[in-house]
Short mmCIF file of C-alpha atoms in Angstrom, two decimals:
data_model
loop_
_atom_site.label_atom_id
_atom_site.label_comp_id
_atom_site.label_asym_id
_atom_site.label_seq_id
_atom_site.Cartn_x
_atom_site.Cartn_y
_atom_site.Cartn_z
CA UNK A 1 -5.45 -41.02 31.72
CA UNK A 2 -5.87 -43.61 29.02
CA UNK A 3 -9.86 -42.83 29.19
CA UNK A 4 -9.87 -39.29 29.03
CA UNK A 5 -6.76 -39.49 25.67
CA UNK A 6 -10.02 -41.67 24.33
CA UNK A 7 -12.21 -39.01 25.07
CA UNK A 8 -10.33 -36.05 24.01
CA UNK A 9 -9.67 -37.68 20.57
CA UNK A 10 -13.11 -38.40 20.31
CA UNK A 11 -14.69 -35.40 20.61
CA UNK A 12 -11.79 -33.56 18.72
CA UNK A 13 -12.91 -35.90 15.60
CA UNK A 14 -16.77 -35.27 15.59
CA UNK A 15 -15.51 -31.32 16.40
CA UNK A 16 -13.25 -31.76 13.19
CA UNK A 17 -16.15 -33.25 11.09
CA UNK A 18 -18.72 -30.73 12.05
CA UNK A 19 -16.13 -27.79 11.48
CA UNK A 20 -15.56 -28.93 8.26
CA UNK A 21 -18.60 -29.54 7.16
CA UNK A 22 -19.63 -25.90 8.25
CA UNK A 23 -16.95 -24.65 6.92
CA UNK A 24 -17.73 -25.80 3.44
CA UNK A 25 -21.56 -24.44 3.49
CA UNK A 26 -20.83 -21.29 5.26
CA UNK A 27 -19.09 -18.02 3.67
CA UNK A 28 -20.26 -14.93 1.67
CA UNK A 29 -22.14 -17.29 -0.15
CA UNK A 30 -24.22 -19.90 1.93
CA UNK A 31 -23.82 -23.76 0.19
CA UNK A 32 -26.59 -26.28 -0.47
CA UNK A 33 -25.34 -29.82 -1.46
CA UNK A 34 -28.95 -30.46 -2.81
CA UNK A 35 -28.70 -27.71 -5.24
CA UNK A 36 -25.21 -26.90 -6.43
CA UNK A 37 -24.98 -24.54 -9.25
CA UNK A 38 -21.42 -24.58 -11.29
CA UNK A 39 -20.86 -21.32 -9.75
CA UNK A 40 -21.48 -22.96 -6.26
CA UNK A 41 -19.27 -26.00 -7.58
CA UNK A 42 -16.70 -23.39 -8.30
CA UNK A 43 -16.78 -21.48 -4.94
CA UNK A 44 -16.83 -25.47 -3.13
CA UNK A 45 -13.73 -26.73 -5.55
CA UNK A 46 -11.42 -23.76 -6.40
CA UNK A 47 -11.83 -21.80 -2.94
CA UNK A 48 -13.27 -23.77 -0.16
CA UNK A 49 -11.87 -27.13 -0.47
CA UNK A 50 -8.61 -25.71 -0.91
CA UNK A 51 -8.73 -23.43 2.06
CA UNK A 52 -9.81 -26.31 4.32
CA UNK A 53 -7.53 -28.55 3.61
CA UNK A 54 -4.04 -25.51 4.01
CA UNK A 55 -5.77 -24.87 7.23
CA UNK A 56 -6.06 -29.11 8.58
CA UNK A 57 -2.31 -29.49 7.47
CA UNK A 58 -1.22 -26.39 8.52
CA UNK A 59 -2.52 -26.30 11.64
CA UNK A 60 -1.15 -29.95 12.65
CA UNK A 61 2.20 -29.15 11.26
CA UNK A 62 2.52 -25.85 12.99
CA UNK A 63 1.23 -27.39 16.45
CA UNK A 64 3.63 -30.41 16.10
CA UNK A 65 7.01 -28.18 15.12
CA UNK A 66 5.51 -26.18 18.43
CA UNK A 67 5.53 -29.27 20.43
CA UNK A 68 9.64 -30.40 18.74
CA UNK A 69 10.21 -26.73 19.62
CA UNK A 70 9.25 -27.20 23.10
CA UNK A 71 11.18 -30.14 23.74
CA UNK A 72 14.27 -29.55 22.14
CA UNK A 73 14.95 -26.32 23.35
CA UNK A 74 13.25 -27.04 26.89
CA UNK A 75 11.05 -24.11 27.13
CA UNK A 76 6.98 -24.08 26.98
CA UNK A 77 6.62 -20.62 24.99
CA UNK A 78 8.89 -22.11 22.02
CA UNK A 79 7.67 -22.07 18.96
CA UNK A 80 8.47 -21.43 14.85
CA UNK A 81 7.05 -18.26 14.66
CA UNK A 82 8.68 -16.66 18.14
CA UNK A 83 11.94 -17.76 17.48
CA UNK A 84 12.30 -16.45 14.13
CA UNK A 85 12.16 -19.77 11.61
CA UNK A 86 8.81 -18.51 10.20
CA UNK A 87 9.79 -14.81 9.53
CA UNK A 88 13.19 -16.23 7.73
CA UNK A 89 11.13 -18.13 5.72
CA UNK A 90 8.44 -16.00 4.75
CA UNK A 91 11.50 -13.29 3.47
CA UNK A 92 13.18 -15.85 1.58
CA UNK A 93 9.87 -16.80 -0.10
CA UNK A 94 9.25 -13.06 -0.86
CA UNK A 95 13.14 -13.27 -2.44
CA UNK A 96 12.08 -16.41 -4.59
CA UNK A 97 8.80 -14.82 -5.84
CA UNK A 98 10.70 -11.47 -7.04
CA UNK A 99 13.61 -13.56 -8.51
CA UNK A 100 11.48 -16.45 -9.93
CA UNK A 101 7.98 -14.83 -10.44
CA UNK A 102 5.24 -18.08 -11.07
CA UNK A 103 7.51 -20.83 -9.82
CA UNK A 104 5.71 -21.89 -6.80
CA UNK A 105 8.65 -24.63 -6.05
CA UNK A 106 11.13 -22.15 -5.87
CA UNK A 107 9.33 -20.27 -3.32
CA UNK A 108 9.50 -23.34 -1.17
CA UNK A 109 12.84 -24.28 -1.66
CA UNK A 110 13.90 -20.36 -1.07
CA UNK A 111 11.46 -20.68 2.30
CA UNK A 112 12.97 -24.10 3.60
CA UNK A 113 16.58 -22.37 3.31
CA UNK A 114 15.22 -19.17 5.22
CA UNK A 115 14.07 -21.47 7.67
CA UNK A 116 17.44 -23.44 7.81
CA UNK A 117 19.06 -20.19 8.35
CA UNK A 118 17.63 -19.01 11.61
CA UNK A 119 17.81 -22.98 12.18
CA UNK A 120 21.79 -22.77 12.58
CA UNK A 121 21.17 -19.39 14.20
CA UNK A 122 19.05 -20.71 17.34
CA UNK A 123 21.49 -23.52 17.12
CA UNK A 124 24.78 -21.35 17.68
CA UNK A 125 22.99 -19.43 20.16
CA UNK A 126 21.65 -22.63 22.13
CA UNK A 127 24.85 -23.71 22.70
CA UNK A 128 25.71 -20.60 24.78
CA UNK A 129 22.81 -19.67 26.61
CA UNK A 130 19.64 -20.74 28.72
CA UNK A 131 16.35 -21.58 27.40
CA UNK A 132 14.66 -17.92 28.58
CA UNK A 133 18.10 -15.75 27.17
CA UNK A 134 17.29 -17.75 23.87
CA UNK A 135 13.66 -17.00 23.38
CA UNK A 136 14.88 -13.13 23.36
CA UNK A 137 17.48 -13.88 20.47
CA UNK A 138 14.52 -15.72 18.73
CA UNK A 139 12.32 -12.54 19.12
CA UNK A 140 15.55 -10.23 17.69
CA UNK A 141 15.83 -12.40 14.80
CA UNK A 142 11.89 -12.51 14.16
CA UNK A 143 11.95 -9.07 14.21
CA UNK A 144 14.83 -8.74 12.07
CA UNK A 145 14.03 -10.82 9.82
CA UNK A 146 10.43 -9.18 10.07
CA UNK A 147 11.99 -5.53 9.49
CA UNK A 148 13.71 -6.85 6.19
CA UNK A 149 10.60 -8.11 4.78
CA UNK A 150 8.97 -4.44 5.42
CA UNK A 151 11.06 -3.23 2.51
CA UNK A 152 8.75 -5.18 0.50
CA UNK A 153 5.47 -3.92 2.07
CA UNK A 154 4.17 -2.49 -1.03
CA UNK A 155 4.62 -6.07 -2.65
CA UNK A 156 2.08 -8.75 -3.54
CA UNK A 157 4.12 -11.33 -2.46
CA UNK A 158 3.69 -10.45 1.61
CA UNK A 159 -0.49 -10.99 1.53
CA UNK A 160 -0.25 -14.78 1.89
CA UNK A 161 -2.46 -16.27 4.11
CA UNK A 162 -5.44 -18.92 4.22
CA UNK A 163 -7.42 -16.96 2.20
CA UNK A 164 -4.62 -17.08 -0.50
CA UNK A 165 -4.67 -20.54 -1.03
CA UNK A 166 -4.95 -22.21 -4.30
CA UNK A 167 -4.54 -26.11 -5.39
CA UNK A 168 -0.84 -25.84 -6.37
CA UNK A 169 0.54 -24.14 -3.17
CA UNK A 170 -2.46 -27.14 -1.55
CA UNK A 171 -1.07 -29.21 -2.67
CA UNK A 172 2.65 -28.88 -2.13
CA UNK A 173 1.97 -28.10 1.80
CA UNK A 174 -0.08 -31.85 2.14
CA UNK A 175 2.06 -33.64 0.15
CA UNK A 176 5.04 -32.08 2.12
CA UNK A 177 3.22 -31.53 5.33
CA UNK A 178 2.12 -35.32 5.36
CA UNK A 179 5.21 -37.16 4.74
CA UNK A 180 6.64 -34.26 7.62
CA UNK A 181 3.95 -35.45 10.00
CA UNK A 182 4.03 -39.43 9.14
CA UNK A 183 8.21 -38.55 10.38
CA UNK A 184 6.81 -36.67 13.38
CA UNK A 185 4.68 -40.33 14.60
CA UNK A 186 7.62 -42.29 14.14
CA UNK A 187 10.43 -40.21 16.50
CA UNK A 188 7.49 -38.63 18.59
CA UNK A 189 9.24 -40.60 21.46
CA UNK A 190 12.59 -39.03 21.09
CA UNK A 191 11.30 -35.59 22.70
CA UNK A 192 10.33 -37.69 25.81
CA UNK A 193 14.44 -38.13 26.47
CA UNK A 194 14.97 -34.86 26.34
CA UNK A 195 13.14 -33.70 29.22
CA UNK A 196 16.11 -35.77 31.49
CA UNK A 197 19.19 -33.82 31.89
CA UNK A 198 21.84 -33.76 28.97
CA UNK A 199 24.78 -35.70 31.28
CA UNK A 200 22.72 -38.38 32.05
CA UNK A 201 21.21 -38.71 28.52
CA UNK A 202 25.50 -39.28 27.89
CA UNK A 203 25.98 -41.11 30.39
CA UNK A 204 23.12 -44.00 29.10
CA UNK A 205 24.83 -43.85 25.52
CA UNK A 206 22.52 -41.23 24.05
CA UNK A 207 23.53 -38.02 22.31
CA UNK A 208 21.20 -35.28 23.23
CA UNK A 209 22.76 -33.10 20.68
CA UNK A 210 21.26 -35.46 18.11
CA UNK A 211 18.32 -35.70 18.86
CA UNK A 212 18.42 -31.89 19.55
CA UNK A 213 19.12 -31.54 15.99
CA UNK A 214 16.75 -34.04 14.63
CA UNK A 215 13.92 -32.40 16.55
CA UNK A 216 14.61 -29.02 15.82
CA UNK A 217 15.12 -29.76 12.11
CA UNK A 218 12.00 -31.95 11.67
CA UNK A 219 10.22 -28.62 13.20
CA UNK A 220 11.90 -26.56 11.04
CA UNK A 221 11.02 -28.06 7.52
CA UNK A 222 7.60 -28.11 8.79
CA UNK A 223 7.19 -24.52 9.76
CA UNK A 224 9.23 -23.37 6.57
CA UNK A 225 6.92 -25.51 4.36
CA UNK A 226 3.57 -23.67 6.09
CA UNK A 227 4.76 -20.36 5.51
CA UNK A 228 5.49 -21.04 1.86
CA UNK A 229 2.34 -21.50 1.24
CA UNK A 230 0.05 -19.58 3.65
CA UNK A 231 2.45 -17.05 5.25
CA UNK A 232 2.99 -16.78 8.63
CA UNK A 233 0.84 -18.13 11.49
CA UNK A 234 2.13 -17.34 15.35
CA UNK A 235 0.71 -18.74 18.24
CA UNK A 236 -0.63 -21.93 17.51
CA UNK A 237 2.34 -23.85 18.10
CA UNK A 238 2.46 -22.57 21.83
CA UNK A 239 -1.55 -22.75 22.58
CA UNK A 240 -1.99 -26.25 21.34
CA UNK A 241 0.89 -28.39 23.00
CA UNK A 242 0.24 -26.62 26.19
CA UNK A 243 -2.95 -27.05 26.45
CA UNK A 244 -2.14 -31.00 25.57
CA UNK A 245 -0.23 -30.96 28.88
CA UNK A 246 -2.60 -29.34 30.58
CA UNK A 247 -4.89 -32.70 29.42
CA UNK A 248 -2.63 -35.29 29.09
CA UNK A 249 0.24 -34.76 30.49
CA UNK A 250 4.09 -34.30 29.81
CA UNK A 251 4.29 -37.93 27.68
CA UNK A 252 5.39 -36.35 24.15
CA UNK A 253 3.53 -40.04 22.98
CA UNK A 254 0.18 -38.09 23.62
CA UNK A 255 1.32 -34.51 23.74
CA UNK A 256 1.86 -34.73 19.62
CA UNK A 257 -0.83 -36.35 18.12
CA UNK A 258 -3.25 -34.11 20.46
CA UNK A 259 -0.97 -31.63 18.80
CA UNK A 260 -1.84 -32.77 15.38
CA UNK A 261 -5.60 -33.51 15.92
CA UNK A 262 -6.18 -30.36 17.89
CA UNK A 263 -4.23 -28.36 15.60
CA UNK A 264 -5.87 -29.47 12.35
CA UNK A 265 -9.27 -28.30 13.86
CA UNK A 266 -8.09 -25.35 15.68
CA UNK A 267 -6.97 -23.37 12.53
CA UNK A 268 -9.56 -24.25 10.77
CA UNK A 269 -11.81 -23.46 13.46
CA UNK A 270 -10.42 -20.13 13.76
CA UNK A 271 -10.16 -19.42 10.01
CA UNK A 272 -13.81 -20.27 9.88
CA UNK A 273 -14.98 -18.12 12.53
CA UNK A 274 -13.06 -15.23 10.90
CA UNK A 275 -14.42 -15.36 7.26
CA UNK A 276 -18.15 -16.02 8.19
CA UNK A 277 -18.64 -14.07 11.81
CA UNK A 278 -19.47 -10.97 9.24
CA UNK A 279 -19.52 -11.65 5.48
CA UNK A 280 -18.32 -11.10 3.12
CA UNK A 281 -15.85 -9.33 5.31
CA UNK A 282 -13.00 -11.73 6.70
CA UNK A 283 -10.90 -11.27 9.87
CA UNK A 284 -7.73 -12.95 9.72
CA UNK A 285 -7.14 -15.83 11.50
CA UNK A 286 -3.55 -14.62 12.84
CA UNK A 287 -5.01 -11.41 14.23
CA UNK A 288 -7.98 -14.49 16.40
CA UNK A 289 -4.66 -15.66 17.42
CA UNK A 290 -2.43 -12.73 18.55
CA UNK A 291 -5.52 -11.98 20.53
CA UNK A 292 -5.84 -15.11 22.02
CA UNK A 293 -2.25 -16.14 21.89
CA UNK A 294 -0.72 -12.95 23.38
CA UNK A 295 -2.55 -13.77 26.55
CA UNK A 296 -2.22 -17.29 26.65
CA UNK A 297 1.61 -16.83 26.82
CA UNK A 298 1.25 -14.49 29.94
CA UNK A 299 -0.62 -16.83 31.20
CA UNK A 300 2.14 -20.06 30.67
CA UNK A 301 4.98 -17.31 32.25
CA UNK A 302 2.65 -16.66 35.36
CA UNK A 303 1.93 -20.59 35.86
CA UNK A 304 5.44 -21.52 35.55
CA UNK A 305 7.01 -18.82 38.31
CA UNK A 306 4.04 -19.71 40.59
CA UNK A 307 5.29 -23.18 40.69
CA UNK A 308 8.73 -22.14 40.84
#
């Protein structure tokens, strides 16, 4: 098992490096480092660079708050943009940019609150109900939240996405995102009690509520802060820790920083393939996702009542 972590980590690096260097030569306009015009340094600078580095940090924040999601709440199709967290914060961003129009920090405050929202929400629900009954309120409050947001359809404020990205809102997501993720390595191990049942976890002095809460909120900020600046992305926080386990196993040790790797390259992988399968037109990379994630979680609900 050691071997093959070695492996997988391996070839998700030189898969990372080749991704990204494609990614910055390939577009509506095809890039040659040995003869960059400034209109070529502009297009590398101002709009690739940018893009590539929302979709690395995005992409391992969303697949690690996937993973937290997982193991706090117990249940493999969990996930920030299913249970609602991501659709609270993408309204409350839409509030801030009406209310404070070219302050990007209020849109990610107004975001991380959104998110806290249908935070306390899952966790008044949790208390009451089983992991599968829970999942459905997250879905309700998604699409409530979702419904809300509809009322500003005709806005500019609901097109953000990869594409969107600019230095500032870069920026703010890796600085954020970073310090989110360097938190994520350090109580990785935490999600690993939570997989034995809640009495015993009492019974050896350990509070699964706490660590409930720590998970979930560690998840939280890092979903909230992604949507802030690129908008909503579903799906990758189920594909990517599942198909950790499927690899490595149920040790959250391994299962997050594949998570973090894998999810780096996969958006960025999948935001790639969209903008340059037929240029200059782009396909977004959430509708590559629905279509592979909608399928994928079909797939995870099949698996797990064949075992049972």
């Amino acid at each position: 098992m050691k071997k093959r972590m070695i492996w997988t980590n391996i070839i998700l690096l030189l898969l990372l490096v080749m991704t990204i260097f494609f990614a910055l030569t390939h577009g509506a306009s095809k890039l040659n480092f040995n003869h960059l015009s400034s209109s070529s340094l502009n297009i590398l600078f101002n709009i690739r660079l940018p893009r590539i580095l929302s979709a690395l940090v995005a992409g391992a924040s969303l697949s690690a708050s996937g993973a937290f999601f997982q193991a706090a709440l117990r249940n493999p199709i969990a996930e920030p943009g299913i249970m609602g967290v991501s659709s609270a914060a993408s309204l409350l961003s839409i509030v801030a940019g009406l209310v404070l129009p070219g302050l990007f920090f209020g849109k990610v405050v107004f975001a991380l609150i959104g998110g806290l929202i249908s935070f306390t929400l899952i966790l008044l629900f949790q208390k009451k109900m089983d992991p599968y009954q829970l999942i459905i309120i997250g879905v309700a409050l998604d699409a409530a939240f979702t419904g809300i947001q509809d009322l500003f359809s005709d806005n500019h404020f609901t097109g953000l996405n990869l594409a969107t990205s600019t230095w500032e809102s870069t920026l703010y997501l890796a600085v954020v995102g970073t310090i989110a993720i360097i938190f994520v390595i350090c109580i990785m191990h935490w999600a690993n009690y939570l997989k034995v049942d809640d009495a015993e976890l009492s019974s050896l002095g350990v509070s699964a509520a706490k660590l409930r809460f720590t998970l979930l909120l560690v998840a939280v900020i890092l979903a909230s802060i992604t949507t802030a600046c690129i908008g909503v992305i579903a799906f990758i926080g189920i594909i990517i820790p599942q198909i950790g386990r499927l690899l490595l196993g149920h040790d959250y040790q391994k299962i997050v920083p594949f998570s973090l790797l894998s999810g780096a390259w996969f958006l960025l992988f999948v935001d790639t393939l969209g903008r340059t399968i037929n240029p200059p037109n782009e396909i977004s990379a959430n509708v590559i996702l629905a279509i592979i994630g909608g399928p994928f979680m079909i797939l995870i609900l099949l698996r797990r009542r064949h075992f049972a």
